Every structure is written in C-alpha cells, then in structure tokens.
Amino acid sequence: MKRLSIRARITLWFSVALILSVALTYFVILSVSRQIIQKTIRDDLVKTVEDNVDEIEYFSSIDLEDLENDVDFFIRYGDGYIEVDDDFLDEVNGVYTSLCQSDGALVYGENPIILESEGLGFADSQTNRVTLDHTLYYIYDRELEAEGLEGLWLRGVVSEAQGEAELSAISRYSLIILPSLVILAIIGGYQIARRALLPIRKIAETAGRISRGDDLKERIELGEGDDELHQLAEQFNEMFARLESSFQAQQQFISDASHELRTPVTVISAQCELTLDEEREPEEYKKALETIQRQSRKMNRLIRHMLDFARLELSPERYARERLNLSEMVCDICEDMALIREKGIALSCEARQDVYVCGNRELLTRLLTNLISNAYRYGKPDGHIRVTLTSDENGAALLVEDDGIGIAGKDLPNIFHRFYQADASRSDGGNGLGLAMVKEIVTFHGGEISVDSSPGRGSRFSVYLPK
Ligand code: ADP
C-alpha cells in the first residue's frame, strides 16, 4: 500500500487531534453550562419563594372599606383574612409559587403540576427534584410561621426544562463556532505544512538532478532563513561543492595522466616507425632502443605513481600503522641518500634520538625520499641539503631544507597538486606527482605540511606528524 506523504500524515494527525479536542471541549462546555443553568434555576426558585413569604399576612378582622379600596388580594381563612400583597409573584421566569394547605389544597397562586404532585408531602426549606409525567421539576417548600398562617405552605415549582432554551442556544453556537474553527485550523495547518515542507521537495529535486548527472554545479536555493531546513540545505550545498571539486580533480587527474602517458607512447611509436623505415647501422638501432627504454621507464614510473595514489585512496587499510622509531628511519635514509652526491650537493642530518610516531614505514620512507630527491633535483651545484628531526609532546617535526633554485610565490599554492610542475624543463624526469604523494601521505597520518621558499634562496619543507 502506498504510504501517505509526510504533509498528508501531519495534516491528518493534526486534524484528528483537533476534532477530538474540539468534541471534548464541546461536551465540557455543555455539561458545565447545564450545571450552571440548573444551579441558577434552583437559586431563582428558592429566592422567589422566600421573597413571597413576606407578601402574605393574616388579619383576624378587616375593615370592609379597606377591602374595597386595597389593591392587595384578600382570602377568607378561618375566622379572619389572608392578605396576599400585590407584590406576590405567582409566576416569574418559569417559577410558579402557590399557597397551599398542608393537605395540598391550593389556596392561592399557580401550580402547573397541582394534579400530578397531589400527595407529594411538604418538606420545609428543601429543594427536591421530582419526575412527574416524564418531566423533571424542582420543588421548594416553605412553611409559613406567622401568626394565623400556621398549617399553610408556600410551594415553588420550576421545570428543569426551563434552562433548555439557553442550553440549546449555547449548543447551537458551539456547533457553529467550533467546527468553523476546526475547518480554519485544518486549512491553516495544511498550508503551513505545505509551506514548511516545500524546501524538502526542492532539496530532493536538486539532489535528484545532481545524481542524474544533469549539472554538478547546481545548488539548492531556499532564500533567506536560518531554520533547520536552511541548515540542511546548506549542508547539502557544501556536500555538492565537495563532490563537484573531487569530481573535477578526478577529471583533471585522468586528463593529465592521459596527457603524460601519450607523450612517451608517441615518442616510442615514432621512434619505431622511423627506425624500421629502412635498414640501419647497429649503432642507430642501439640509440633507438635507448630512447625507447628511457620513455618506457618514464611510463613505468608514472604508472607506478598513479597506482600508488589509487592504492592509498581506495584501500588505505593496506598500509598498516605501527609504532616506529622515526629517528632511526630518518638517519638510515639520509645515510643512503647522502651517497648520491649529485651535482656535488652535500646532505647533512640532525635527528633527535628516539622520536617515535605511529605510522607506516613504507609511506614515511617514500615521503622523506621524495622531499630529499626534490632537494637534489632543484638544488644548486655544490649546494647543501639539511634534514632535521625534532619532537614535542604531541608529535614529530621533520624539516627538509635546501639552498637551491627555490619556488616562485605564484607556484607555491599549486606545488602539492597532482601533475603540477613549476618549470617542467628543470624537472629532469619528474612527473609532478612527488609532492602530491607527500601531501597524501601526510594527510593519511593526520599530519600537516607547509613550505617556505623564495626563488634563488632555497626551500624549506616542514612536516608535522602526530604521535
Ligand atoms: P616533480 O616531479 O616535477 O619534481 P613534484 O611534485 O615533486 O614534481 O614537485 C612539484 C614542483 O614543485 C616541481 O616541478 C618544482 O617546480 C617544485 N619543487 C618541488 N620541490 C622543490 C624544491 N626543493 N626546490 C624548488 N622547487 C621545488
């Protein structure tokens, strides 16, 4: 089954959660409102009845003239009269008050359930909840205590349905407002999720185009911002930049290598054609073979160097590291290479004793050999090469100094690049891979290399290797 998109899942989850909480809110509103309304009804009932208590008086005798002129209501009761004040509220806000005898007989007022409540005994100052004819009522009874009124009761009655109108209004409003809020929130949430996830789609599309190989130069453009997605896009862009530059370096390496290999191959094939063109003297054959031998050695060296790079890059695990005595190694190499004495150059070595590093013997030998070979190659006649080894608590520092031709400032940033030669005519059989290999070996050991040089004054290569 196809999984829903993140945006759809977020919106769905958010909507369900919202609908549930709104439904819960609706029920809470209804139940709280119901309780408040019913309490108000009960309070109203008690208050109305209690207010009416004072509106009833008893008179044992009364002036007939008064009877005619008075706005109050008079009821003959026993030997006297009951006066019901005109302020007596027999029906207000659905609350009915009636004046009854203790057997339930109605004396005055209104009671909508007089028939149904017949036989329902009186309970002084109490609110009771009774169901009569499928309707709920609150009934509040109050015994009259004034002189002459003994045995009379005021009974207040209010239907519980009295609050239904308010409750259904609250319910109606809630049912209109709450779902509208839910719909608005869902639409808003969907838009926000859409907008928030838009950059992810951009990132995916750009990564897709780059991985299809359309254009390595392409970058993710998200505009201004510093949120998580912008940081992600930035990381991706940095990764693309690294991919692009390593891809370019790879391309450059292939094209440089093919170029370097083409020259000896062309020379060999031209030499063969020329020599085999006609019958030649043995001396001429010898010369031709010597040229071919020189070119094939050059090719061989180039191929070996290229293989070394490939090995170091693709399977560095082939070069196991061990704790080795760098002092001994440096002294041995210098001793051997001092025998070269090319161009009358002298090699001296000054190595602190027992400097240990964790490294690969074969690679470190290659590193020092390459640096010393260069010092010979670019050294001036009767010059001097000085190799120094020192150490501190973190690692070893190796210096290879010469007083040769030096390197121009413009070439310094490039000399560690593969196939870069400041002046190929002076390189004498070099192929521009020596320093690149040195740099690769230093990186493999987690170290650093720097060069200090000026034309005509010589060069100093400093290598730092951690312990
Ligand atoms: P190459 O095979 O040409 O020597 P390298 O990678 O060893 O290649 O060196 C790159 C370039 O750096 C050389 O062509 C040379 O111009 C310059 N170079 C390296 N070492 C020295 C040095 N000790 N003195 C002067 N120039 C140097």
PDB file of C-alpha atoms and ligand atoms in Angstrom, residues 305 370-379 400 402 404-408 411 414-424 426-438 451 453 458-461, ligand 1:
ATOM      1  CA  HIS A 305      52.918   6.528  -9.052  1.00  0.00           C
ATOM      2  CA  ASN A 370      60.547  12.357  -2.314  1.00  0.00           C
ATOM      3  CA  LEU A 371      61.474  15.505  -0.361  1.00  0.00           C
ATOM      4  CA  ILE A 372      65.230  14.743  -0.463  1.00  0.00           C
ATOM      5  CA  SER A 373      65.082  13.777  -4.181  1.00  0.00           C
ATOM      6  CA  ASN A 374      63.444  17.133  -4.938  1.00  0.00           C
ATOM      7  CA  ALA A 375      66.084  18.942  -2.870  1.00  0.00           C
ATOM      8  CA  TYR A 376      68.766  17.260  -5.023  1.00  0.00           C
ATOM      9  CA  ARG A 377      66.861  17.834  -8.251  1.00  0.00           C
ATOM     10  CA  TYR A 378      66.253  21.540  -7.607  1.00  0.00           C
ATOM     11  CA  GLY A 379      69.459  22.115  -5.593  1.00  0.00           C
ATOM     12  CA  VAL A 400      64.000  19.286   4.725  1.00  0.00           C
ATOM     13  CA  ASP A 402      67.923  23.176   0.582  1.00  0.00           C
ATOM     14  CA  GLY A 404      68.580  25.514  -4.412  1.00  0.00           C
ATOM     15  CA  ILE A 405      66.547  27.419  -7.014  1.00  0.00           C
ATOM     16  CA  GLY A 406      63.535  27.974  -4.728  1.00  0.00           C
ATOM     17  CA  ILE A 407      59.888  28.328  -5.756  1.00  0.00           C
ATOM     18  CA  ALA A 408      58.151  31.451  -7.050  1.00  0.00           C
ATOM     19  CA  ASP A 411      53.654  28.465  -7.811  1.00  0.00           C
ATOM     20  CA  ASN A 414      49.962  24.689  -6.544  1.00  0.00           C
ATOM     21  CA  ILE A 415      53.027  22.579  -5.964  1.00  0.00           C
ATOM     22  CA  PHE A 416      51.078  19.950  -3.979  1.00  0.00           C
ATOM     23  CA  HIS A 417      48.580  19.495  -6.827  1.00  0.00           C
ATOM     24  CA  ARG A 418      48.963  16.415  -8.972  1.00  0.00           C
ATOM     25  CA  PHE A 419      50.974  16.897 -12.163  1.00  0.00           C
ATOM     26  CA  TYR A 420      51.830  20.483 -11.273  1.00  0.00           C
ATOM     27  CA  GLN A 421      55.335  21.445 -12.287  1.00  0.00           C
ATOM     28  CA  ALA A 422      56.593  24.966 -11.778  1.00  0.00           C
ATOM     29  CA  ASP A 423      59.089  24.571 -14.593  1.00  0.00           C
ATOM     30  CA  ALA A 424      58.908  21.242 -16.416  1.00  0.00           C
ATOM     31  CA  ARG A 426      64.030  21.892 -14.895  1.00  0.00           C
ATOM     32  CA  SER A 427      62.138  18.935 -13.501  1.00  0.00           C
ATOM     33  CA  ASP A 428      64.538  16.464 -15.121  1.00  0.00           C
ATOM     34  CA  GLY A 429      62.453  13.325 -15.471  1.00  0.00           C
ATOM     35  CA  GLY A 430      59.922  14.309 -12.806  1.00  0.00           C
ATOM     36  CA  ASN A 431      56.214  13.976 -13.441  1.00  0.00           C
ATOM     37  CA  GLY A 432      54.677  16.412 -10.938  1.00  0.00           C
ATOM     38  CA  LEU A 433      53.394  13.659  -8.652  1.00  0.00           C
ATOM     39  CA  GLY A 434      56.127  13.632  -5.987  1.00  0.00           C
ATOM     40  CA  LEU A 435      54.802  16.405  -3.713  1.00  0.00           C
ATOM     41  CA  ALA A 436      51.176  15.379  -4.291  1.00  0.00           C
ATOM     42  CA  MET A 437      52.138  11.966  -2.922  1.00  0.00           C
ATOM     43  CA  VAL A 438      53.938  13.591   0.020  1.00  0.00           C
ATOM     44  CA  VAL A 451      56.539  25.135   2.545  1.00  0.00           C
ATOM     45  CA  SER A 453      60.588  29.219  -0.211  1.00  0.00           C
ATOM     46  CA  GLY A 458      66.197  27.696  -1.471  1.00  0.00           C
ATOM     47  CA  SER A 459      63.201  25.951   0.042  1.00  0.00           C
ATOM     48  CA  ARG A 460      62.180  24.561   3.387  1.00  0.00           C
ATOM     49  CA  PHE A 461      59.535  21.842   3.675  1.00  0.00           C
TER      50      PHE A 461
HETATM   51  P1  ADP B   1      58.381  16.977  -9.992  1.00  0.00           P
HETATM   52  O1  ADP B   1      58.317  15.578 -10.426  1.00  0.00           O
HETATM   53  O2  ADP B   1      58.214  17.946 -11.116  1.00  0.00           O
HETATM   54  O3  ADP B   1      59.550  17.269  -9.150  1.00  0.00           O
HETATM   55  P2  ADP B   1      56.917  17.390  -7.576  1.00  0.00           P
HETATM   56  O4  ADP B   1      55.513  17.141  -7.292  1.00  0.00           O
HETATM   57  O5  ADP B   1      57.914  16.652  -6.783  1.00  0.00           O
HETATM   58  O6  ADP B   1      57.100  17.186  -9.128  1.00  0.00           O
HETATM   59  O7  ADP B   1      57.152  18.928  -7.401  1.00  0.00           O
HETATM   60  C1  ADP B   1      56.293  19.827  -7.995  1.00  0.00           C
HETATM   61  C2  ADP B   1      57.027  21.109  -8.390  1.00  0.00           C
HETATM   62  O8  ADP B   1      57.435  21.794  -7.210  1.00  0.00           O
HETATM   63  C3  ADP B   1      58.298  20.845  -9.134  1.00  0.00           C
HETATM   64  O9  ADP B   1      58.034  20.792 -10.531  1.00  0.00           O
HETATM   65  C4  ADP B   1      59.168  22.023  -8.774  1.00  0.00           C
HETATM   66  O10 ADP B   1      58.912  23.099  -9.628  1.00  0.00           O
HETATM   67  C5  ADP B   1      58.694  22.417  -7.392  1.00  0.00           C
HETATM   68  N1  ADP B   1      59.611  21.909  -6.353  1.00  0.00           N
HETATM   69  C6  ADP B   1      59.440  20.821  -5.565  1.00  0.00           C
HETATM   70  N2  ADP B   1      60.439  20.687  -4.666  1.00  0.00           N
HETATM   71  C7  ADP B   1      61.264  21.750  -4.870  1.00  0.00           C
HETATM   72  C8  ADP B   1      62.469  22.197  -4.262  1.00  0.00           C
HETATM   73  N3  ADP B   1      63.036  21.548  -3.262  1.00  0.00           N
HETATM   74  N4  ADP B   1      63.029  23.332  -4.748  1.00  0.00           N
HETATM   75  C9  ADP B   1      62.477  24.012  -5.763  1.00  0.00           C
HETATM   76  N5  ADP B   1      61.331  23.656  -6.373  1.00  0.00           N
HETATM   77  C10 ADP B   1      60.721  22.522  -5.946  1.00  0.00           C
END
